[in-house]
Amino acid sequence: MKIYFTKTFKKHYLKRIHSNKNLDNQFKKKVKLFLINKKDPLLKDHPLEGKMKGFRAFSITGDVRVIYYLDKNIAYFVDIGSHNQVY
């Protein structure tokens, strides 16, 4: 599986995650886990509903999420941030 980072994701990653070393390390660990097994229970991966139907989310920490969608063998990461920031 490949990962594509959207422009919005890159912007929010730099603003919200990158400057916090601990959070950045957690993100990198969870992405590696995602690439190995996106159904690993540690990710708490789940489909979204309502206006975000068709997207999925997985947890970086208790409150930080990655929003993404799958198309064939590519995961498109569209947003990252706290629950309130991404929903």
PDB file of N, CA and C in Angstrom:
ATOM      1  N   MET A   1       0.834  -1.172   0.000  1.00  0.00           N
ATOM      2  CA  MET A   1       0.000   0.000   0.000  1.00  0.00           C
ATOM      3  C   MET A   1       0.892   1.253   0.000  1.00  0.00           C
ATOM      4  N   LYS A   2       0.454   2.247  -0.733  1.00  0.00           N
ATOM      5  CA  LYS A   2       1.143   3.526  -0.768  1.00  0.00           C
ATOM      6  C   LYS A   2       0.290   4.563  -0.042  1.00  0.00           C
ATOM      7  N   ILE A   3       0.947   5.626   0.405  1.00  0.00           N
ATOM      8  CA  ILE A   3       0.244   6.724   1.059  1.00  0.00           C
ATOM      9  C   ILE A   3       0.486   7.992   0.267  1.00  0.00           C
ATOM     10  N   TYR A   4      -0.597   8.725   0.011  1.00  0.00           N
ATOM     11  CA  TYR A   4      -0.518  10.029  -0.629  1.00  0.00           C
ATOM     12  C   TYR A   4      -1.002  11.062   0.378  1.00  0.00           C
ATOM     13  N   PHE A   5      -0.210  12.101   0.589  1.00  0.00           N
ATOM     14  CA  PHE A   5      -0.561  13.162   1.526  1.00  0.00           C
ATOM     15  C   PHE A   5      -1.129  14.345   0.750  1.00  0.00           C
ATOM     16  N   THR A   6      -2.380  14.712   1.036  1.00  0.00           N
ATOM     17  CA  THR A   6      -2.983  15.853   0.361  1.00  0.00           C
ATOM     18  C   THR A   6      -2.346  17.154   0.844  1.00  0.00           C
ATOM     19  N   LYS A   7      -2.585  18.217   0.116  1.00  0.00           N
ATOM     20  CA  LYS A   7      -2.059  19.537   0.475  1.00  0.00           C
ATOM     21  C   LYS A   7      -2.554  19.958   1.861  1.00  0.00           C
ATOM     22  N   THR A   8      -3.831  19.728   2.136  1.00  0.00           N
ATOM     23  CA  THR A   8      -4.400  20.069   3.450  1.00  0.00           C
ATOM     24  C   THR A   8      -3.741  19.263   4.552  1.00  0.00           C
ATOM     25  N   PHE A   9      -3.539  17.976   4.308  1.00  0.00           N
ATOM     26  CA  PHE A   9      -2.883  17.141   5.308  1.00  0.00           C
ATOM     27  C   PHE A   9      -1.495  17.673   5.621  1.00  0.00           C
ATOM     28  N   LYS A  10      -0.714  17.958   4.589  1.00  0.00           N
ATOM     29  CA  LYS A  10       0.655  18.458   4.793  1.00  0.00           C
ATOM     30  C   LYS A  10       0.654  19.747   5.610  1.00  0.00           C
ATOM     31  N   LYS A  11      -0.246  20.649   5.294  1.00  0.00           N
ATOM     32  CA  LYS A  11      -0.345  21.934   5.996  1.00  0.00           C
ATOM     33  C   LYS A  11      -0.673  21.711   7.469  1.00  0.00           C
ATOM     34  N   HIS A  12      -1.683  20.891   7.746  1.00  0.00           N
ATOM     35  CA  HIS A  12      -2.099  20.633   9.126  1.00  0.00           C
ATOM     36  C   HIS A  12      -1.063  19.821   9.896  1.00  0.00           C
ATOM     37  N   TYR A  13      -0.371  18.914   9.214  1.00  0.00           N
ATOM     38  CA  TYR A  13       0.691  18.146   9.855  1.00  0.00           C
ATOM     39  C   TYR A  13       1.792  19.082  10.348  1.00  0.00           C
ATOM     40  N   LEU A  14       2.226  19.975   9.490  1.00  0.00           N
ATOM     41  CA  LEU A  14       3.291  20.916   9.876  1.00  0.00           C
ATOM     42  C   LEU A  14       2.849  21.831  11.014  1.00  0.00           C
ATOM     43  N   LYS A  15       1.621  22.267  10.957  1.00  0.00           N
ATOM     44  CA  LYS A  15       1.101  23.204  11.961  1.00  0.00           C
ATOM     45  C   LYS A  15       0.799  22.529  13.297  1.00  0.00           C
ATOM     46  N   ARG A  16       0.219  21.342  13.257  1.00  0.00           N
ATOM     47  CA  ARG A  16      -0.316  20.712  14.469  1.00  0.00           C
ATOM     48  C   ARG A  16       0.558  19.615  15.064  1.00  0.00           C
ATOM     49  N   ILE A  17       1.367  18.949  14.271  1.00  0.00           N
ATOM     50  CA  ILE A  17       2.055  17.733  14.722  1.00  0.00           C
ATOM     51  C   ILE A  17       3.578  17.874  14.729  1.00  0.00           C
ATOM     52  N   HIS A  18       4.130  18.345  13.647  1.00  0.00           N
ATOM     53  CA  HIS A  18       5.577  18.299  13.421  1.00  0.00           C
ATOM     54  C   HIS A  18       6.409  18.951  14.528  1.00  0.00           C
ATOM     55  N   SER A  19       5.945  20.039  15.082  1.00  0.00           N
ATOM     56  CA  SER A  19       6.739  20.765  16.091  1.00  0.00           C
ATOM     57  C   SER A  19       6.764  20.060  17.449  1.00  0.00           C
ATOM     58  N   ASN A  20       5.871  19.111  17.654  1.00  0.00           N
ATOM     59  CA  ASN A  20       5.822  18.348  18.903  1.00  0.00           C
ATOM     60  C   ASN A  20       6.516  17.000  18.667  1.00  0.00           C
ATOM     61  N   LYS A  21       7.748  16.866  19.149  1.00  0.00           N
ATOM     62  CA  LYS A  21       8.553  15.655  18.880  1.00  0.00           C
ATOM     63  C   LYS A  21       7.843  14.368  19.287  1.00  0.00           C
ATOM     64  N   ASN A  22       7.225  14.374  20.471  1.00  0.00           N
ATOM     65  CA  ASN A  22       6.536  13.176  20.947  1.00  0.00           C
ATOM     66  C   ASN A  22       5.383  12.807  20.012  1.00  0.00           C
ATOM     67  N   LEU A  23       4.590  13.798  19.644  1.00  0.00           N
ATOM     68  CA  LEU A  23       3.460  13.555  18.751  1.00  0.00           C
ATOM     69  C   LEU A  23       3.941  13.124  17.366  1.00  0.00           C
ATOM     70  N   ASP A  24       5.010  13.735  16.896  1.00  0.00           N
ATOM     71  CA  ASP A  24       5.579  13.379  15.601  1.00  0.00           C
ATOM     72  C   ASP A  24       6.066  11.930  15.612  1.00  0.00           C
ATOM     73  N   ASN A  25       6.721  11.515  16.690  1.00  0.00           N
ATOM     74  CA  ASN A  25       7.179  10.126  16.806  1.00  0.00           C
ATOM     75  C   ASN A  25       6.000   9.159  16.855  1.00  0.00           C
ATOM     76  N   GLN A  26       4.952   9.524  17.590  1.00  0.00           N
ATOM     77  CA  GLN A  26       3.756   8.681  17.650  1.00  0.00           C
ATOM     78  C   GLN A  26       3.143   8.528  16.254  1.00  0.00           C
ATOM     79  N   PHE A  27       3.082   9.644  15.516  1.00  0.00           N
ATOM     80  CA  PHE A  27       2.541   9.609  14.165  1.00  0.00           C
ATOM     81  C   PHE A  27       3.334   8.626  13.297  1.00  0.00           C
ATOM     82  N   LYS A  28       4.649   8.724  13.332  1.00  0.00           N
ATOM     83  CA  LYS A  28       5.495   7.855  12.511  1.00  0.00           C
ATOM     84  C   LYS A  28       5.308   6.381  12.874  1.00  0.00           C
ATOM     85  N   LYS A  29       5.197   6.082  14.170  1.00  0.00           N
ATOM     86  CA  LYS A  29       4.972   4.702  14.614  1.00  0.00           C
ATOM     87  C   LYS A  29       3.627   4.169  14.107  1.00  0.00           C
ATOM     88  N   LYS A  30       2.595   5.005  14.222  1.00  0.00           N
ATOM     89  CA  LYS A  30       1.259   4.556  13.813  1.00  0.00           C
ATOM     90  C   LYS A  30       1.167   4.392  12.302  1.00  0.00           C
ATOM     91  N   VAL A  31       1.862   5.221  11.546  1.00  0.00           N
ATOM     92  CA  VAL A  31       1.852   5.066  10.084  1.00  0.00           C
ATOM     93  C   VAL A  31       2.550   3.765   9.699  1.00  0.00           C
ATOM     94  N   LYS A  32       3.648   3.433  10.349  1.00  0.00           N
ATOM     95  CA  LYS A  32       4.320   2.153  10.080  1.00  0.00           C
ATOM     96  C   LYS A  32       3.382   0.984  10.377  1.00  0.00           C
ATOM     97  N   LEU A  33       2.684   1.084  11.509  1.00  0.00           N
ATOM     98  CA  LEU A  33       1.724   0.043  11.872  1.00  0.00           C
ATOM     99  C   LEU A  33       0.601  -0.034  10.846  1.00  0.00           C
ATOM    100  N   PHE A  34       0.118   1.117  10.394  1.00  0.00           N
ATOM    101  CA  PHE A  34      -0.929   1.192   9.375  1.00  0.00           C
ATOM    102  C   PHE A  34      -0.492   0.481   8.094  1.00  0.00           C
ATOM    103  N   LEU A  35       0.754   0.685   7.701  1.00  0.00           N
ATOM    104  CA  LEU A  35       1.258   0.056   6.480  1.00  0.00           C
ATOM    105  C   LEU A  35       1.394  -1.460   6.622  1.00  0.00           C
ATOM    106  N   ILE A  36       1.668  -1.915   7.829  1.00  0.00           N
ATOM    107  CA  ILE A  36       1.797  -3.352   8.082  1.00  0.00           C
ATOM    108  C   ILE A  36       0.419  -4.009   8.169  1.00  0.00           C
ATOM    109  N   ASN A  37      -0.476  -3.379   8.944  1.00  0.00           N
ATOM    110  CA  ASN A  37      -1.805  -3.957   9.161  1.00  0.00           C
ATOM    111  C   ASN A  37      -2.770  -2.855   9.575  1.00  0.00           C
ATOM    112  N   LYS A  38      -3.509  -2.319   8.604  1.00  0.00           N
ATOM    113  CA  LYS A  38      -4.403  -1.208   8.916  1.00  0.00           C
ATOM    114  C   LYS A  38      -5.552  -1.603   9.841  1.00  0.00           C
ATOM    115  N   LYS A  39      -5.728  -2.886  10.080  1.00  0.00           N
ATOM    116  CA  LYS A  39      -6.786  -3.352  10.983  1.00  0.00           C
ATOM    117  C   LYS A  39      -6.279  -3.646  12.397  1.00  0.00           C
ATOM    118  N   ASP A  40      -5.033  -3.296  12.675  1.00  0.00           N
ATOM    119  CA  ASP A  40      -4.481  -3.514  14.012  1.00  0.00           C
ATOM    120  C   ASP A  40      -5.330  -2.752  15.033  1.00  0.00           C
ATOM    121  N   PRO A  41      -5.741  -3.399  16.114  1.00  0.00           N
ATOM    122  CA  PRO A  41      -6.603  -2.748  17.119  1.00  0.00           C
ATOM    123  C   PRO A  41      -5.984  -1.499  17.756  1.00  0.00           C
ATOM    124  N   LEU A  42      -4.669  -1.383  17.767  1.00  0.00           N
ATOM    125  CA  LEU A  42      -4.032  -0.189  18.330  1.00  0.00           C
ATOM    126  C   LEU A  42      -4.367   1.072  17.539  1.00  0.00           C
ATOM    127  N   LEU A  43      -4.716   0.919  16.271  1.00  0.00           N
ATOM    128  CA  LEU A  43      -5.045   2.076  15.435  1.00  0.00           C
ATOM    129  C   LEU A  43      -6.474   2.589  15.677  1.00  0.00           C
ATOM    130  N   LYS A  44      -7.326   1.721  16.170  1.00  0.00           N
ATOM    131  CA  LYS A  44      -8.745   2.083  16.373  1.00  0.00           C
ATOM    132  C   LYS A  44      -9.349   2.641  15.085  1.00  0.00           C
ATOM    133  N   ASP A  45      -9.023   1.996  13.982  1.00  0.00           N
ATOM    134  CA  ASP A  45      -9.511   2.412  12.672  1.00  0.00           C
ATOM    135  C   ASP A  45     -11.024   2.202  12.584  1.00  0.00           C
ATOM    136  N   HIS A  46     -11.718   3.186  11.995  1.00  0.00           N
ATOM    137  CA  HIS A  46     -13.176   3.065  11.875  1.00  0.00           C
ATOM    138  C   HIS A  46     -13.684   3.919  10.714  1.00  0.00           C
ATOM    139  N   PRO A  47     -14.820   3.506  10.125  1.00  0.00           N
ATOM    140  CA  PRO A  47     -15.423   4.303   9.050  1.00  0.00           C
ATOM    141  C   PRO A  47     -16.137   5.510   9.657  1.00  0.00           C
ATOM    142  N   LEU A  48     -16.207   6.577   8.882  1.00  0.00           N
ATOM    143  CA  LEU A  48     -16.907   7.776   9.336  1.00  0.00           C
ATOM    144  C   LEU A  48     -18.302   7.810   8.733  1.00  0.00           C
ATOM    145  N   GLU A  49     -19.155   8.585   9.356  1.00  0.00           N
ATOM    146  CA  GLU A  49     -20.554   8.670   8.924  1.00  0.00           C
ATOM    147  C   GLU A  49     -20.924  10.113   8.635  1.00  0.00           C
ATOM    148  N   GLY A  50     -22.177  10.304   8.234  1.00  0.00           N
ATOM    149  CA  GLY A  50     -22.683  11.649   7.981  1.00  0.00           C
ATOM    150  C   GLY A  50     -21.988  12.293   6.795  1.00  0.00           C
ATOM    151  N   LYS A  51     -21.611  13.575   6.968  1.00  0.00           N
ATOM    152  CA  LYS A  51     -20.993  14.314   5.862  1.00  0.00           C
ATOM    153  C   LYS A  51     -19.620  13.772   5.483  1.00  0.00           C
ATOM    154  N   MET A  52     -19.049  12.931   6.340  1.00  0.00           N
ATOM    155  CA  MET A  52     -17.725  12.353   6.062  1.00  0.00           C
ATOM    156  C   MET A  52     -17.819  10.883   5.646  1.00  0.00           C
ATOM    157  N   LYS A  53     -19.010  10.461   5.255  1.00  0.00           N
ATOM    158  CA  LYS A  53     -19.188   9.082   4.808  1.00  0.00           C
ATOM    159  C   LYS A  53     -18.249   8.808   3.629  1.00  0.00           C
ATOM    160  N   GLY A  54     -17.620   7.659   3.643  1.00  0.00           N
ATOM    161  CA  GLY A  54     -16.650   7.287   2.614  1.00  0.00           C
ATOM    162  C   GLY A  54     -15.217   7.467   3.096  1.00  0.00           C
ATOM    163  N   PHE A  55     -15.055   8.212   4.192  1.00  0.00           N
ATOM    164  CA  PHE A  55     -13.738   8.401   4.788  1.00  0.00           C
ATOM    165  C   PHE A  55     -13.587   7.461   5.978  1.00  0.00           C
ATOM    166  N   ARG A  56     -12.355   7.287   6.395  1.00  0.00           N
ATOM    167  CA  ARG A  56     -12.044   6.489   7.570  1.00  0.00           C
ATOM    168  C   ARG A  56     -11.133   7.316   8.466  1.00  0.00           C
ATOM    169  N   ALA A  57     -10.962   6.880   9.703  1.00  0.00           N
ATOM    170  CA  ALA A  57     -10.060   7.555  10.628  1.00  0.00           C
ATOM    171  C   ALA A  57      -9.332   6.519  11.463  1.00  0.00           C
ATOM    172  N   PHE A  58      -8.099   6.856  11.856  1.00  0.00           N
ATOM    173  CA  PHE A  58      -7.405   6.053  12.847  1.00  0.00           C
ATOM    174  C   PHE A  58      -6.728   6.983  13.837  1.00  0.00           C
ATOM    175  N   SER A  59      -6.467   6.456  15.027  1.00  0.00           N
ATOM    176  CA  SER A  59      -5.949   7.264  16.124  1.00  0.00           C
ATOM    177  C   SER A  59      -4.427   7.259  16.166  1.00  0.00           C
ATOM    178  N   ILE A  60      -3.882   8.440  16.426  1.00  0.00           N
ATOM    179  CA  ILE A  60      -2.450   8.594  16.698  1.00  0.00           C
ATOM    180  C   ILE A  60      -2.258   8.557  18.210  1.00  0.00           C
ATOM    181  N   THR A  61      -3.064   9.340  18.910  1.00  0.00           N
ATOM    182  CA  THR A  61      -3.131   9.322  20.375  1.00  0.00           C
ATOM    183  C   THR A  61      -4.603   9.242  20.737  1.00  0.00           C
ATOM    184  N   GLY A  62      -4.924   9.410  22.005  1.00  0.00           N
ATOM    185  CA  GLY A  62      -6.321   9.372  22.420  1.00  0.00           C
ATOM    186  C   GLY A  62      -7.189  10.387  21.708  1.00  0.00           C
ATOM    187  N   ASP A  63      -6.626  11.551  21.366  1.00  0.00           N
ATOM    188  CA  ASP A  63      -7.433  12.607  20.755  1.00  0.00           C
ATOM    189  C   ASP A  63      -7.023  12.945  19.318  1.00  0.00           C
ATOM    190  N   VAL A  64      -5.835  12.590  18.894  1.00  0.00           N
ATOM    191  CA  VAL A  64      -5.356  12.968  17.562  1.00  0.00           C
ATOM    192  C   VAL A  64      -5.695  11.875  16.558  1.00  0.00           C
ATOM    193  N   ARG A  65      -6.280  12.311  15.423  1.00  0.00           N
ATOM    194  CA  ARG A  65      -6.738  11.381  14.392  1.00  0.00           C
ATOM    195  C   ARG A  65      -6.147  11.710  13.036  1.00  0.00           C
ATOM    196  N   VAL A  66      -6.054  10.682  12.193  1.00  0.00           N
ATOM    197  CA  VAL A  66      -5.767  10.850  10.764  1.00  0.00           C
ATOM    198  C   VAL A  66      -7.039  10.484  10.025  1.00  0.00           C
ATOM    199  N   ILE A  67      -7.479  11.384   9.148  1.00  0.00           N
ATOM    200  CA  ILE A  67      -8.642  11.128   8.299  1.00  0.00           C
ATOM    201  C   ILE A  67      -8.103  10.730   6.926  1.00  0.00           C
ATOM    202  N   TYR A  68      -8.645   9.665   6.364  1.00  0.00           N
ATOM    203  CA  TYR A  68      -8.147   9.181   5.075  1.00  0.00           C
ATOM    204  C   TYR A  68      -9.243   8.454   4.319  1.00  0.00           C
ATOM    205  N   TYR A  69      -8.954   8.172   3.054  1.00  0.00           N
ATOM    206  CA  TYR A  69      -9.809   7.282   2.271  1.00  0.00           C
ATOM    207  C   TYR A  69      -8.926   6.400   1.419  1.00  0.00           C
ATOM    208  N   LEU A  70      -9.480   5.272   1.043  1.00  0.00           N
ATOM    209  CA  LEU A  70      -8.742   4.295   0.236  1.00  0.00           C
ATOM    210  C   LEU A  70      -9.260   4.295  -1.195  1.00  0.00           C
ATOM    211  N   ASP A  71      -8.343   4.198  -2.124  1.00  0.00           N
ATOM    212  CA  ASP A  71      -8.690   4.033  -3.529  1.00  0.00           C
ATOM    213  C   ASP A  71      -7.695   3.048  -4.112  1.00  0.00           C
ATOM    214  N   LYS A  72      -8.171   1.855  -4.379  1.00  0.00           N
ATOM    215  CA  LYS A  72      -7.344   0.754  -4.840  1.00  0.00           C
ATOM    216  C   LYS A  72      -6.255   0.479  -3.807  1.00  0.00           C
ATOM    217  N   ASN A  73      -5.002   0.663  -4.140  1.00  0.00           N
ATOM    218  CA  ASN A  73      -3.923   0.351  -3.208  1.00  0.00           C
ATOM    219  C   ASN A  73      -3.237   1.620  -2.685  1.00  0.00           C
ATOM    220  N   ILE A  74      -4.000   2.726  -2.656  1.00  0.00           N
ATOM    221  CA  ILE A  74      -3.461   3.996  -2.166  1.00  0.00           C
ATOM    222  C   ILE A  74      -4.344   4.524  -1.047  1.00  0.00           C
ATOM    223  N   ALA A  75      -3.702   4.907   0.058  1.00  0.00           N
ATOM    224  CA  ALA A  75      -4.398   5.574   1.154  1.00  0.00           C
ATOM    225  C   ALA A  75      -4.132   7.068   1.021  1.00  0.00           C
ATOM    226  N   TYR A  76      -5.193   7.837   0.863  1.00  0.00           N
ATOM    227  CA  TYR A  76      -5.081   9.285   0.748  1.00  0.00           C
ATOM    228  C   TYR A  76      -5.329   9.900   2.124  1.00  0.00           C
ATOM    229  N   PHE A  77      -4.271  10.420   2.741  1.00  0.00           N
ATOM    230  CA  PHE A  77      -4.389  11.076   4.037  1.00  0.00           C
ATOM    231  C   PHE A  77      -4.854  12.505   3.771  1.00  0.00           C
ATOM    232  N   VAL A  78      -6.042  12.863   4.278  1.00  0.00           N
ATOM    233  CA  VAL A  78      -6.631  14.164   3.963  1.00  0.00           C
ATOM    234  C   VAL A  78      -6.582  15.166   5.109  1.00  0.00           C
ATOM    235  N   ASP A  79      -6.484  14.698   6.355  1.00  0.00           N
ATOM    236  CA  ASP A  79      -6.418  15.633   7.480  1.00  0.00           C
ATOM    237  C   ASP A  79      -5.828  14.934   8.698  1.00  0.00           C
ATOM    238  N   ILE A  80      -5.292  15.758   9.613  1.00  0.00           N
ATOM    239  CA  ILE A  80      -4.748  15.261  10.867  1.00  0.00           C
ATOM    240  C   ILE A  80      -4.959  16.334  11.918  1.00  0.00           C
ATOM    241  N   GLY A  81      -5.298  15.903  13.119  1.00  0.00           N
ATOM    242  CA  GLY A  81      -5.477  16.843  14.213  1.00  0.00           C
ATOM    243  C   GLY A  81      -6.320  16.239  15.303  1.00  0.00           C
ATOM    244  N   SER A  82      -6.671  17.077  16.269  1.00  0.00           N
ATOM    245  CA  SER A  82      -7.515  16.608  17.370  1.00  0.00           C
ATOM    246  C   SER A  82      -8.912  16.303  16.852  1.00  0.00           C
ATOM    247  N   HIS A  83      -9.676  15.630  17.642  1.00  0.00           N
ATOM    248  CA  HIS A  83     -11.046  15.280  17.272  1.00  0.00           C
ATOM    249  C   HIS A  83     -11.814  16.522  16.832  1.00  0.00           C
ATOM    250  N   ASN A  84     -11.724  17.575  17.601  1.00  0.00           N
ATOM    251  CA  ASN A  84     -12.445  18.823  17.266  1.00  0.00           C
ATOM    252  C   ASN A  84     -11.925  19.483  15.998  1.00  0.00           C
ATOM    253  N   GLN A  85     -10.646  19.339  15.698  1.00  0.00           N
ATOM    254  CA  GLN A  85     -10.071  19.975  14.523  1.00  0.00           C
ATOM    255  C   GLN A  85     -10.460  19.278  13.223  1.00  0.00           C
ATOM    256  N   VAL A  86     -10.607  17.964  13.249  1.00  0.00           N
ATOM    257  CA  VAL A  86     -10.835  17.234  11.997  1.00  0.00           C
ATOM    258  C   VAL A  86     -12.299  16.915  11.729  1.00  0.00           C
ATOM    259  N   TYR A  87     -13.160  17.019  12.728  1.00  0.00           N
ATOM    260  CA  TYR A  87     -14.587  16.700  12.489  1.00  0.00           C
ATOM    261  C   TYR A  87     -15.425  17.943  12.447  1.00  0.00           C
TER     262      TYR A  87
END
